[in-house]
Short mmCIF file of C-alpha atoms and ligand atoms in Angstrom, two decimals:
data_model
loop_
_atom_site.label_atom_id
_atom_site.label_comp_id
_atom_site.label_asym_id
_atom_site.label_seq_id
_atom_site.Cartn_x
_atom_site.Cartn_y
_atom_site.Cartn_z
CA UNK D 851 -119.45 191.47 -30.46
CA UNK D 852 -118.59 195.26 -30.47
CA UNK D 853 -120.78 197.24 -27.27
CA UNK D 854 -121.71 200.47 -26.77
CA UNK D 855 -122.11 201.68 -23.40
CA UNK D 856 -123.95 204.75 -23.30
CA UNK D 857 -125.20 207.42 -20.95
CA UNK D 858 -122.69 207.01 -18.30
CA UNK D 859 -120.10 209.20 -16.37
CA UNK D 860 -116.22 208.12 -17.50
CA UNK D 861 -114.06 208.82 -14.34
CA UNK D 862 -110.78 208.38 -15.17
CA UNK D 863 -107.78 210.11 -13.10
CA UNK D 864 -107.55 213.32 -14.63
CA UNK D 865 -111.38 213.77 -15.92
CA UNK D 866 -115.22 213.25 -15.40
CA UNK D 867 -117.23 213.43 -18.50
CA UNK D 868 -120.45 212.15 -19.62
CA UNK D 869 -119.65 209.85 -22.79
CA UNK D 870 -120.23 206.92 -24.67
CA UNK D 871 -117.75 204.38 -24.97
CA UNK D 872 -117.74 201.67 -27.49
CA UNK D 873 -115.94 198.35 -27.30
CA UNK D 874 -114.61 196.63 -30.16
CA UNK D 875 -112.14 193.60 -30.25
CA UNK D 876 -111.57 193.95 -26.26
CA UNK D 877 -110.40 197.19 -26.78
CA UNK D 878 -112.12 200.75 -26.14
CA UNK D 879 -112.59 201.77 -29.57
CA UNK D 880 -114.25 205.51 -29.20
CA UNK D 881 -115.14 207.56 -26.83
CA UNK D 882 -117.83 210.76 -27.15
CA UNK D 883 -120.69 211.83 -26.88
CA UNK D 884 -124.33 210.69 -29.31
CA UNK D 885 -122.39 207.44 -30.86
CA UNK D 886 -124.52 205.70 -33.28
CA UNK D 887 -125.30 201.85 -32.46
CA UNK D 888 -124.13 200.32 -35.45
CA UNK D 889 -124.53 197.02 -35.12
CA UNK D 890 -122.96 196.94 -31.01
CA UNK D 891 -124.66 195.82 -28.23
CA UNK D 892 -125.88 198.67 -26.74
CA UNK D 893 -126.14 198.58 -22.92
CA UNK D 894 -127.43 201.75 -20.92
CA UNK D 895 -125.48 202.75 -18.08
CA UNK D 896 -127.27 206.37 -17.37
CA UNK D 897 -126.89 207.48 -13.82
CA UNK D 898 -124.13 205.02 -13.64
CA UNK D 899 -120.09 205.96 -12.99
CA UNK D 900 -117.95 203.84 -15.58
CA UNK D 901 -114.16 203.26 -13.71
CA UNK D 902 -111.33 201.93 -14.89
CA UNK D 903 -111.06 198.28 -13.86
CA UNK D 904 -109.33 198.40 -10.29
CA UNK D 905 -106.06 197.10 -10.16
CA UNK D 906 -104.97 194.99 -7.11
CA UNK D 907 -100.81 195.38 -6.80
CA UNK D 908 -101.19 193.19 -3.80
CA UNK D 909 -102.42 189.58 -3.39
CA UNK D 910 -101.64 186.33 -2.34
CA UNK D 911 -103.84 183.27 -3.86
CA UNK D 912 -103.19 179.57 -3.43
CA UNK D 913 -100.59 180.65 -1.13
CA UNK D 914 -98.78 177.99 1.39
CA UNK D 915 -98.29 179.93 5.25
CA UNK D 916 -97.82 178.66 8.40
CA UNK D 917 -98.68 174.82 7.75
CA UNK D 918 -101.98 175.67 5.68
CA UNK D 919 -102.67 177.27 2.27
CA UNK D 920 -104.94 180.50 1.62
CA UNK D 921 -108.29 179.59 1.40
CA UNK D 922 -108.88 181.42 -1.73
CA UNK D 923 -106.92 180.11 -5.33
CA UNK D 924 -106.81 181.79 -8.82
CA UNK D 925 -110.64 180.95 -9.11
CA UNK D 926 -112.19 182.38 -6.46
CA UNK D 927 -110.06 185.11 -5.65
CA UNK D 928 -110.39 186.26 -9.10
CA UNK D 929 -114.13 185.64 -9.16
CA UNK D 930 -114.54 187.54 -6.10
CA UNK D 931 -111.97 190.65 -7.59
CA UNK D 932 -114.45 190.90 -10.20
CA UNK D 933 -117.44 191.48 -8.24
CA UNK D 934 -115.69 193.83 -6.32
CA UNK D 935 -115.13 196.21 -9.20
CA UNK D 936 -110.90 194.52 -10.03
CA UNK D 937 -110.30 193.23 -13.38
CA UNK D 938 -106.43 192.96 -12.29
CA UNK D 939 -104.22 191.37 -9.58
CA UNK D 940 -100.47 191.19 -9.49
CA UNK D 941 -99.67 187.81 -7.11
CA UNK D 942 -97.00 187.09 -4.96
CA UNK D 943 -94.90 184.20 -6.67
CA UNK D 944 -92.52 182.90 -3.30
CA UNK D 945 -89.47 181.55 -4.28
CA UNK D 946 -87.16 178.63 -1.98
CA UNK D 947 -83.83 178.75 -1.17
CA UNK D 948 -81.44 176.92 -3.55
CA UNK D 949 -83.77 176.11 -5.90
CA UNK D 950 -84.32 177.87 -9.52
CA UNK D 951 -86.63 181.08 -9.68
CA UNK D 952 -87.66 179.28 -13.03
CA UNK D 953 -89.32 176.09 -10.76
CA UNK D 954 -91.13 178.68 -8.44
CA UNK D 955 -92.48 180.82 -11.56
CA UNK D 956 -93.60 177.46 -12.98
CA UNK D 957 -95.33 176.66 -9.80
CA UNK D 958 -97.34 180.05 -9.95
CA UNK D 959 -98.13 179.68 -13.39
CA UNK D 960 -99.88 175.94 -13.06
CA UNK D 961 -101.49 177.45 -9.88
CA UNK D 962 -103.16 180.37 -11.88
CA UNK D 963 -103.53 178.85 -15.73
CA UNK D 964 -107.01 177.57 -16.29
CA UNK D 965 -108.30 179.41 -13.28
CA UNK D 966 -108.00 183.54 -13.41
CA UNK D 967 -111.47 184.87 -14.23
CA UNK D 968 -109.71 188.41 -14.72
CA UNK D 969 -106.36 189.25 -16.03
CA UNK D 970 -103.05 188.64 -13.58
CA UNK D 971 -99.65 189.06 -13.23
CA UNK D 972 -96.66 188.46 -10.77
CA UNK D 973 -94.22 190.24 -8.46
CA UNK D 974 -91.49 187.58 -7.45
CA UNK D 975 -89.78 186.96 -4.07
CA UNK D 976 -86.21 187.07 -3.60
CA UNK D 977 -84.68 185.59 -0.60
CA UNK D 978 -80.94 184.85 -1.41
CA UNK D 979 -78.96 186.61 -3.95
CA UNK D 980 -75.97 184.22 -5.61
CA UNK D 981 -74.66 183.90 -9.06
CA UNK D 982 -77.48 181.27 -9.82
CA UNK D 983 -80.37 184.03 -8.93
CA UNK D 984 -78.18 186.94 -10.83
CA UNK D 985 -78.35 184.76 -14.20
CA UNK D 986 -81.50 184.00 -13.53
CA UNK D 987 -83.08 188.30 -13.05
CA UNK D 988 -82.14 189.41 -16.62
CA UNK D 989 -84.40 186.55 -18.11
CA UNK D 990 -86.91 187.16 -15.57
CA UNK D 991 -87.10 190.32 -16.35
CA UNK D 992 -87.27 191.04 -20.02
CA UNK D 993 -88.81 187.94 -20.90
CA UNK D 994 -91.31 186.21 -18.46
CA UNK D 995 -92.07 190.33 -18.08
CA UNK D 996 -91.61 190.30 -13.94
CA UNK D 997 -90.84 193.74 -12.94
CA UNK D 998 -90.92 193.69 -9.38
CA UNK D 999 -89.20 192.12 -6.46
CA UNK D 1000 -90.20 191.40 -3.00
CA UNK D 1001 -87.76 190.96 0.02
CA UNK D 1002 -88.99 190.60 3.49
CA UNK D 1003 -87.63 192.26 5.90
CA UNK D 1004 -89.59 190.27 8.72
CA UNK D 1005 -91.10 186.63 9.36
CA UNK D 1006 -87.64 185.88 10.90
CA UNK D 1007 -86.55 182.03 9.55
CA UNK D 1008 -89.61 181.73 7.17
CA UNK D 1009 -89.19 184.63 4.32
CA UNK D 1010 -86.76 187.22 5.86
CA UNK D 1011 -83.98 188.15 4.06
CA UNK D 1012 -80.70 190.16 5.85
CA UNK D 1013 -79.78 193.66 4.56
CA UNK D 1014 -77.12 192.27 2.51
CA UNK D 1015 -79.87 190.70 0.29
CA UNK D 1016 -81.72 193.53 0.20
CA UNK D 1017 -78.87 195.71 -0.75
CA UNK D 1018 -77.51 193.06 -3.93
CA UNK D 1019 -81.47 193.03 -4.94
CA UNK D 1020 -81.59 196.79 -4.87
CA UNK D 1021 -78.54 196.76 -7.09
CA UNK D 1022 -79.47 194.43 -9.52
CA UNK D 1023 -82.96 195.65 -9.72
CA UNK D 1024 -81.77 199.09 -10.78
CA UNK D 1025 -79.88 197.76 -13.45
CA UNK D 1026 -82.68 196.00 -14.54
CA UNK D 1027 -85.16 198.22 -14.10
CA UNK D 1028 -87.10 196.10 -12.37
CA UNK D 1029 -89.04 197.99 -8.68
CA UNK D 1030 -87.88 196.37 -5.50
CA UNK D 1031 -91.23 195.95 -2.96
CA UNK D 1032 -90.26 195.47 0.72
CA UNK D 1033 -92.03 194.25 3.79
CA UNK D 1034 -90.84 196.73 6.43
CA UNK D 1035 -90.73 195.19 9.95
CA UNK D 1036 -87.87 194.68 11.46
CA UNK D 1037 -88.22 190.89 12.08
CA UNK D 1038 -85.56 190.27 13.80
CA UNK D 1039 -86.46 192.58 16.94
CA UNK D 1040 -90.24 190.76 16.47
CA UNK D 1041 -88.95 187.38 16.57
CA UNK D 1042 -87.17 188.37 20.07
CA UNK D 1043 -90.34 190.01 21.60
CA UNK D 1044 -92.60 187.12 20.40
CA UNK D 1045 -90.48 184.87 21.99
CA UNK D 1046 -90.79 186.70 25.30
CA UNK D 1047 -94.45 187.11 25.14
CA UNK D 1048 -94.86 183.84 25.15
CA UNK D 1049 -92.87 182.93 27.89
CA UNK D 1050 -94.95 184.95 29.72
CA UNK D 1051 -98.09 183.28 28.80
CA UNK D 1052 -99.14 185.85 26.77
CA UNK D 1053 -100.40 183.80 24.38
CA UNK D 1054 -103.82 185.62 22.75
CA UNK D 1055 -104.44 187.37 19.84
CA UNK D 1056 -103.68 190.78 21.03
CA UNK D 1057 -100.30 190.21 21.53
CA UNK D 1058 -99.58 189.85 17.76
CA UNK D 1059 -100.24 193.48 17.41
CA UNK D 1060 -98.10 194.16 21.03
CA UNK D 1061 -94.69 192.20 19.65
CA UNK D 1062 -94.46 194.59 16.82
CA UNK D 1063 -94.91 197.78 17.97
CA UNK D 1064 -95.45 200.70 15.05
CA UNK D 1065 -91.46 201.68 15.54
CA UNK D 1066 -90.35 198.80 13.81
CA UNK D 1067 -92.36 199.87 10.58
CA UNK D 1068 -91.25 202.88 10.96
CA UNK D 1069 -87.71 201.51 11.21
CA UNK D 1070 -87.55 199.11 8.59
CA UNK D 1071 -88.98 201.63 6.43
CA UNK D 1072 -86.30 204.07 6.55
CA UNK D 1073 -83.86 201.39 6.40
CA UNK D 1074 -84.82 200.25 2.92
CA UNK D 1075 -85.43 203.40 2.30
CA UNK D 1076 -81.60 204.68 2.92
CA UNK D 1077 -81.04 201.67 1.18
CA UNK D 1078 -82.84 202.86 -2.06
CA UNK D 1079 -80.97 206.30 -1.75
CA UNK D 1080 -77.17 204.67 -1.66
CA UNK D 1081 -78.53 202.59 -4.90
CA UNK D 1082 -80.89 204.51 -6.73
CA UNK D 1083 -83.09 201.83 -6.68
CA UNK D 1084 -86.91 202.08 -6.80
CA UNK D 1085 -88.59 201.16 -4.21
CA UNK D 1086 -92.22 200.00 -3.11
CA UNK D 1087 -93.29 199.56 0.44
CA UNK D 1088 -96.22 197.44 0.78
CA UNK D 1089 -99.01 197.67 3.73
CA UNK D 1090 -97.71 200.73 5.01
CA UNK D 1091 -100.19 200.93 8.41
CA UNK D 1092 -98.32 203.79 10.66
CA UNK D 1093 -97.16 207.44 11.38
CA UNK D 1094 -93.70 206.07 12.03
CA UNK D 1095 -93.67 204.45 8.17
CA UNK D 1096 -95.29 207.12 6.67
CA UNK D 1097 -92.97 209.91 7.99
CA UNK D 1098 -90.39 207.64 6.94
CA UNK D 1099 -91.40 207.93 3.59
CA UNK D 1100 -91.85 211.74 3.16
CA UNK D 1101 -88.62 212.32 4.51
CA UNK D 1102 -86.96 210.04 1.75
CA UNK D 1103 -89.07 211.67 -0.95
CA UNK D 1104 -88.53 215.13 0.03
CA UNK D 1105 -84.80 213.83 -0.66
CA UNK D 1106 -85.71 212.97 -4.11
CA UNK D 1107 -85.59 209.07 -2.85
CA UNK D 1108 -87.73 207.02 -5.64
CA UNK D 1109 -89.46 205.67 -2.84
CA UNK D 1110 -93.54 204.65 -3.40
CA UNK D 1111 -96.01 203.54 -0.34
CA UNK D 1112 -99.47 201.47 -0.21
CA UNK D 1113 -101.48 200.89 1.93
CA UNK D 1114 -104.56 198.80 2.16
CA UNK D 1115 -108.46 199.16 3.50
CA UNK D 1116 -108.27 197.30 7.03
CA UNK D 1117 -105.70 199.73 8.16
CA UNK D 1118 -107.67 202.68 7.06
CA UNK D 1119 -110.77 201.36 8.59
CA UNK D 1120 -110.46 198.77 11.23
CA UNK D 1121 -108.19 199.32 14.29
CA UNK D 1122 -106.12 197.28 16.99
CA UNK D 1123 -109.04 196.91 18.87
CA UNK D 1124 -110.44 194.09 17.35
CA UNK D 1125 -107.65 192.14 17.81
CA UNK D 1126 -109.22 191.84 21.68
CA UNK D 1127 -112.70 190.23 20.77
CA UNK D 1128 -113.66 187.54 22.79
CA UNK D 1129 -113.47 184.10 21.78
CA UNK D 1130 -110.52 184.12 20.01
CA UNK D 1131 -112.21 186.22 16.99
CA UNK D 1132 -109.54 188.46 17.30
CA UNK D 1133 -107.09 186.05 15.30
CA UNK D 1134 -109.33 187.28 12.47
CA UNK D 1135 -108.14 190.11 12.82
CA UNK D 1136 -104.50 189.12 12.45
CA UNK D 1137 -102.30 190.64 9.72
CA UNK D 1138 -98.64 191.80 9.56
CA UNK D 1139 -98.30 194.74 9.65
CA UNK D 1140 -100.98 194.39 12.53
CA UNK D 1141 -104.02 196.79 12.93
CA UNK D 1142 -102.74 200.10 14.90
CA UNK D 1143 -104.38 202.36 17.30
CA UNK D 1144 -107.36 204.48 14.99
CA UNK D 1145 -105.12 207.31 15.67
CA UNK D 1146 -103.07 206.20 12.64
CA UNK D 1147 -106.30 206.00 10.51
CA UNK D 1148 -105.77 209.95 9.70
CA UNK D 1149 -102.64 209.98 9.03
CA UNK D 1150 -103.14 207.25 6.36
CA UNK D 1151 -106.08 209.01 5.07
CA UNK D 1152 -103.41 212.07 5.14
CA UNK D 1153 -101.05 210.60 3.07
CA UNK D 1154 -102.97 209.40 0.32
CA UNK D 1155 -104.51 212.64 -0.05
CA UNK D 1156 -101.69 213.93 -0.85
CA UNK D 1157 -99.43 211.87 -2.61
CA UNK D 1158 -96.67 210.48 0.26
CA UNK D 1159 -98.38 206.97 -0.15
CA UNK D 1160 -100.16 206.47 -3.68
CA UNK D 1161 -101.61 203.22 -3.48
CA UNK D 1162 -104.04 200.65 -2.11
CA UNK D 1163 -103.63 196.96 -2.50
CA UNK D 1164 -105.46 194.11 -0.66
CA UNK D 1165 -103.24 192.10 0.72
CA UNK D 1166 -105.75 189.25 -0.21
CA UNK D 1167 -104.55 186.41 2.14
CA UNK D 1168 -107.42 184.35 3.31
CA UNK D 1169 -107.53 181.78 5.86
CA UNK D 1170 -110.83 180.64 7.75
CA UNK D 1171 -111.59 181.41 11.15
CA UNK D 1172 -112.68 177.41 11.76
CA UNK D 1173 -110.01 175.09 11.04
CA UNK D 1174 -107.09 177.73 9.54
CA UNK D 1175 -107.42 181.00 12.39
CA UNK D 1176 -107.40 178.62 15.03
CA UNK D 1177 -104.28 177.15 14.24
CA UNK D 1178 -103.33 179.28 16.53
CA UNK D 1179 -105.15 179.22 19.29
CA UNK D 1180 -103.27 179.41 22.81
CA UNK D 1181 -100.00 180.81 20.56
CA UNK D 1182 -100.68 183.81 18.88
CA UNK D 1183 -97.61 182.91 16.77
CA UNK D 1184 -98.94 180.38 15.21
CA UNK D 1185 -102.47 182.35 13.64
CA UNK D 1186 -102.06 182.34 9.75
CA UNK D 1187 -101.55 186.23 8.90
CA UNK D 1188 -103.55 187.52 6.71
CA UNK D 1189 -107.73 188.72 5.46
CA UNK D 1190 -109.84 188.33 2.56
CA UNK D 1191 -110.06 191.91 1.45
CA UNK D 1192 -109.70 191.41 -2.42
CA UNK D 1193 -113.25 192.19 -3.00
CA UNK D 1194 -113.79 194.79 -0.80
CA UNK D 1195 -110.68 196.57 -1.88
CA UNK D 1196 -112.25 198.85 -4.34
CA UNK D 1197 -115.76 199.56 -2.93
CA UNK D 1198 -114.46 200.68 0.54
CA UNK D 1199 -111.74 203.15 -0.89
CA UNK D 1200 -114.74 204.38 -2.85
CA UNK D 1201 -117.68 204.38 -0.17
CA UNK D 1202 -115.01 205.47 3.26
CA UNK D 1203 -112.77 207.69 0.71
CA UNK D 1204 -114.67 209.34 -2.46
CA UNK D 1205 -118.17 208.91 -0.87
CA UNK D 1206 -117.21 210.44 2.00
CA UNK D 1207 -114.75 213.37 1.01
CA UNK D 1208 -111.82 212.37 2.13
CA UNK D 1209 -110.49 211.82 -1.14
CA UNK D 1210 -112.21 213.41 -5.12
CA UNK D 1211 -113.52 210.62 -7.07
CA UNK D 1212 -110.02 211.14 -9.79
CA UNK D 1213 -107.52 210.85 -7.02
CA UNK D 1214 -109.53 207.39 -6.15
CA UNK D 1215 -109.56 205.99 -9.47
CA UNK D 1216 -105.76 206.70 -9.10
CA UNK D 1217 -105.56 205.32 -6.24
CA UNK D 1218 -107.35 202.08 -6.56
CA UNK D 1219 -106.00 201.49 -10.50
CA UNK D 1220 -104.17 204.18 -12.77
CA UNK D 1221 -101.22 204.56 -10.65
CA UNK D 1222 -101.23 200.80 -9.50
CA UNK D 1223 -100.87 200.42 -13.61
CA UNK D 1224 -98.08 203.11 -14.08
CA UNK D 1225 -95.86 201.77 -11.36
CA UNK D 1226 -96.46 198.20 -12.18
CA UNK D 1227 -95.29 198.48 -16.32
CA UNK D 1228 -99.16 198.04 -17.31
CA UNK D 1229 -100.27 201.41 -18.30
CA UNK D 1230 -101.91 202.28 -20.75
CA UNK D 1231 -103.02 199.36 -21.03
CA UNK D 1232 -104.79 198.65 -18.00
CA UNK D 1233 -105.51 201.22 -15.36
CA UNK D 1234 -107.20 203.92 -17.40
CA UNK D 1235 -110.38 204.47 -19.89
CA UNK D 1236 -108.54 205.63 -22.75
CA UNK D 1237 -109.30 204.72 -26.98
CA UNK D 1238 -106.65 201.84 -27.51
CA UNK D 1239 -106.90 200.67 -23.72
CA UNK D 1240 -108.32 197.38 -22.60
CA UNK D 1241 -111.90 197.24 -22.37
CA UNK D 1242 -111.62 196.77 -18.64
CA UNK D 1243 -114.67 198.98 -17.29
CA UNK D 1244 -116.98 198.97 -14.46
CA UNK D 1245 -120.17 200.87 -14.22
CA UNK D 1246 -121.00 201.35 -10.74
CA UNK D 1247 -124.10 202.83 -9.56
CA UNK D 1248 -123.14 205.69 -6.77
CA UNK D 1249 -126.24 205.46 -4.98
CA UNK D 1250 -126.70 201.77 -4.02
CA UNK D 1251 -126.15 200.99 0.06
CA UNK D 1252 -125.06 197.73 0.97
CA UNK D 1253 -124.32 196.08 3.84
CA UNK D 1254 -120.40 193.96 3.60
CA UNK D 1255 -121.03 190.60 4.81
CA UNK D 1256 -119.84 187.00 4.83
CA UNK D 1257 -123.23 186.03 3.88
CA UNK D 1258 -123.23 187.86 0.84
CA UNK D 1259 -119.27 187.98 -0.27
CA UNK D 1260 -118.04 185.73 -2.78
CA UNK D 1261 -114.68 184.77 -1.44
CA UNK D 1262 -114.40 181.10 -0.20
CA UNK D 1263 -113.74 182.19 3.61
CA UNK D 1264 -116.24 181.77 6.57
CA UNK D 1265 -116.03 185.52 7.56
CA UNK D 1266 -115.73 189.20 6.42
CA UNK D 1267 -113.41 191.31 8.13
CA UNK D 1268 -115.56 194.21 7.52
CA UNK D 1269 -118.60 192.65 9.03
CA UNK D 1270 -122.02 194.27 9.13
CA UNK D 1271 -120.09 197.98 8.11
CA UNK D 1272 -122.07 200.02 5.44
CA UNK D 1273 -120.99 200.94 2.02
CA UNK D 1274 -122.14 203.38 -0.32
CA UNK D 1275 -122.01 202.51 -3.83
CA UNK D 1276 -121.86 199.03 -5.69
CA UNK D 1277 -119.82 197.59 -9.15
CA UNK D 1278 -123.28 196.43 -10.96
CA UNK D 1279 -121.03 195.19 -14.04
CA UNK D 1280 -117.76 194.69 -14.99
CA UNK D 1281 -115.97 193.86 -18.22
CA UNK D 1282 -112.68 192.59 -18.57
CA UNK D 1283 -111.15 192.82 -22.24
CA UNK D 1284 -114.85 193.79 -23.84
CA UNK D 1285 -116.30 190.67 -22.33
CA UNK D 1286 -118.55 191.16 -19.25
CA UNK D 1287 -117.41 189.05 -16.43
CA UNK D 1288 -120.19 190.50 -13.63
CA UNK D 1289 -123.38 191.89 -15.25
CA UNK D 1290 -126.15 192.78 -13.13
CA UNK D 1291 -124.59 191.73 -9.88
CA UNK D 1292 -124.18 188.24 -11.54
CA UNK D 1293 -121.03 186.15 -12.43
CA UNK D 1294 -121.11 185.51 -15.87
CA UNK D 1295 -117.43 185.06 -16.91
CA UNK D 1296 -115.34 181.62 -16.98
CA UNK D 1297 -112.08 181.01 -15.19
CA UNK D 1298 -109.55 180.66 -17.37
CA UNK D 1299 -110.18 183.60 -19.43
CA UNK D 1300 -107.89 185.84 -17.33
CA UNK D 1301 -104.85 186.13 -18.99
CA UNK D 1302 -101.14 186.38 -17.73
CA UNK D 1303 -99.47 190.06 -18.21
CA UNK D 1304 -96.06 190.67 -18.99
CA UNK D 1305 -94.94 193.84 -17.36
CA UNK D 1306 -93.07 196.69 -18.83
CA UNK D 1307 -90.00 197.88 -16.81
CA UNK D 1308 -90.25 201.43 -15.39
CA UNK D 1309 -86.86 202.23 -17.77
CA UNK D 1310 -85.02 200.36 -19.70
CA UNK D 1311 -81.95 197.61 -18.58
CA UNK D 1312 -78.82 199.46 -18.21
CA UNK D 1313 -76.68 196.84 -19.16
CA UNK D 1314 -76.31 197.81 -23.37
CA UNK D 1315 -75.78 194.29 -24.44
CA UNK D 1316 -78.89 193.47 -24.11
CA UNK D 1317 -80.47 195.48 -26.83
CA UNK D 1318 -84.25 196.24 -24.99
CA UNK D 1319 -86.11 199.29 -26.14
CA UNK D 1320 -88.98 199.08 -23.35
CA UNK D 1321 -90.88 202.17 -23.31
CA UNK D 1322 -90.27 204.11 -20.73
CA UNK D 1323 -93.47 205.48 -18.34
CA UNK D 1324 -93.13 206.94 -15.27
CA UNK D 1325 -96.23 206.78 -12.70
ZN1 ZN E 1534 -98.81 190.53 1.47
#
């Protein structure tokens, strides 16, 4: 049934307007001002913002780590997206060694189909480049509509691949026109000083964050990002959490390197403290990169403002404290990395960013979705409120105060990361495609409706022989 949502305040990245928007086959169909019912649903949203869904580049759901899987799968995770104000994820598909990209792919698929509440697509991991991955990209690419690549450069045995790797990827990528996404940490240096930590019975929480010390972020970063210059491939850095990464960063875009940064809420918010709570509730706190000193807060803050990083994922990756965290308990090494953050994701950027004045309410719907669209081949089509663009809208009342809590979160994890901390502002309702999924604070969508998106490549293959006209859209 076509809607008409009336009376609210359209924020996209460029504009704020007071409009009406109707909704017709999923799609935004008009947008102005006194729109006649006829026939829609009309549903009021005065005194109400109405974003662009939020667009998570960053998550991993149903994901196997460290002898246990992620506490949250395609249904929950999604679910809890949705309240949170995301209509979008892009997943982390991992990938084994010597086996076909194709049986990994498949894996993610089964994982997700029948499950997403909201819409979803997938970066993929590469680990080893050989002639059976290179025939394998092109496919990838232009057909299953992949874009992206991820290489580790830490988590030494387990995901890391060598510079070599990265290098081949880079290459192939660029021809493909597919973005290459790195985990900067230079794992090999962290798998030396974990070692020693623990042979000197350092074995608690805090030590995660003390055996990889902000200068091997900042390392790895302008490693890959050299990298990127002697290719020309693009590049994506993912949880960028330090001065040493961010400078890193600038210096390869003030060289005209096509080099892009995100970061993520705990590391804007949350600090290395907490990795030092008694009781071993610091292992909640445990993420790679790990929580810095707050002194790197403002320099995150910094660099979103203006444009050296230019986006915020999640880095959903939930494990509980009982029975998951404490895996790891006497051996740092062995705590499952990772938060639930995926519905929490949008409202803090708004209430600790846009509420607060660090950032204007256009550069965080740019943040927290456009730009995430344009760099991940889904814009215009997601990421925007535009006549033609999914229906993916969420009216958010600006005034609401709320308290972030485990008692009141819908992720399927036993704690909040962001505890008992204040936020201004609340997604009431969201729609995904025209079709409410949260109204009134209220899940009223069905998993399974979220559909998979194939990606558009940020240019076209170079290779001629393969015919593709993608459009071409630059963030
Ligand atoms: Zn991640």
């Amino acid at each position: 049934m076509a809607k008409l949502i009336k009376n609210g305040t359209v924020v996209t990245a460029a504009d704020t307007y007071r409009a009406d928007v109707r909704i017709e086959d999923g799609v935004v169909k008009q947008i102005g001002t006194g729109l006649e019912a006829g026939g829609a649903e009309v549903i009021d949203a005065s005194g109400h913002y109405l974003f662009p869904g939020g667009v998570d580049p960053h998550t991993h759901l149903d994901m196997p780590f460290g002898g246990t899987v992620t506490a949250d799968d395609f249904e929950t995770g999604t679910i809890a997206a949705a309240f949170g104000g995301t209509t979008t994820v892009i997943d982390f598909c991992l990938t084994d060694k010597g086996k076909p990209l194709r049986d990994s792919l498949d894996k993610w698929h089964a994982k997700s189909k029948g499950k997403a509440a909201i819409d979803y697509g997938f970066h993929l991991m590469i680990g080893e480049i050989n002639d059976e991955v290179l025939a394998e990209l092109p496919s990838i690419v232009q057909e299953e509509g992949i874009t992206s690549f991820k290489v580790f450069m830490a988590y030494k045995n387990v995901f890391q691949a060598d510079d070599g790797t990265l290098y081949r990827t880079m290459l192939t990528a660029k021809e493909l026109g597919a973005t290459v996404m790195v985990h900067a940490e230079n794992g090999d240096v962290i798998d030396y000083l974990v070692e020693k930590a623990l042979s000197e019975g350092k074995t608690e929480p805090i030590y995660h964050a003390l055996t990889r010390p902000p200068e091997l972020e900042g390392e790895a970063t302008g490693r890959a990002a050299k990298l990127a210059g002697l290719t020309g491939a693009r590049l994506y850095v993912v949880h960028v959490t330090c001065e040493q990464a961010v400078q890193a960063i600038a210096e390869a875009r003030s060289q005209g390197i096509d080099i892009w940064g995100e970061t993520c809420p705990q590391y804007l918010v949350l600090d290395q403290s907490y990795l030092e709570l008694p009781d071993f509730e610091g292992a909640k706190y445990v993420w790679s990169p790990p929580l810095r000193e707050s002194s790197h807060q403002q320099t995150l803050w910094n660099a979103l403002k203006t444009g050296v990083l230019q986006t915020i994922g999640s880095d959903q990756c939930s494990f509980n404290f009982i029975g998951q965290k404490e895996l790891g308990r006497g051996d740092f090494s062995k705590i499952p990395n990772g938060g639930p953050v995926i519905e929490d994701r949008f409202s803090l950027l708004y209430s600790e960013g846009a509420a607060k004045g660090r950032i204007t309410l256009n550069e965080f719907v740019n943040i927290v979705s456009t730009r995430n669209a344009k760099l991940f081949g889904l814009y215009p089509r997601k990421g925007t409120i535009a006549v033609g663009s999914d229906a993916d809208i969420v009216i958010f009342d600006p005034s609401a105060e709320r308290t972030l809590s485990a008692e009141t979160h819908h992720m399927n994890v036993d704690y909040n990361p962001f505890e008992g901390m204040k936020a201004t502002g609340e997604p009431v309702s969201v729609l995904s495609r025209g079709e409410f999924v949260i109204r009134d604070r209220a899940f009223v969508g069905k998993p399974g409706t979220g559909k998979f998106l194939k990606r558009a490549a940020y240019k076209p293959a170079e290779a001629p022989a393969t015919g593709s006209k993608e459009t071409v859209r630059q963030p």
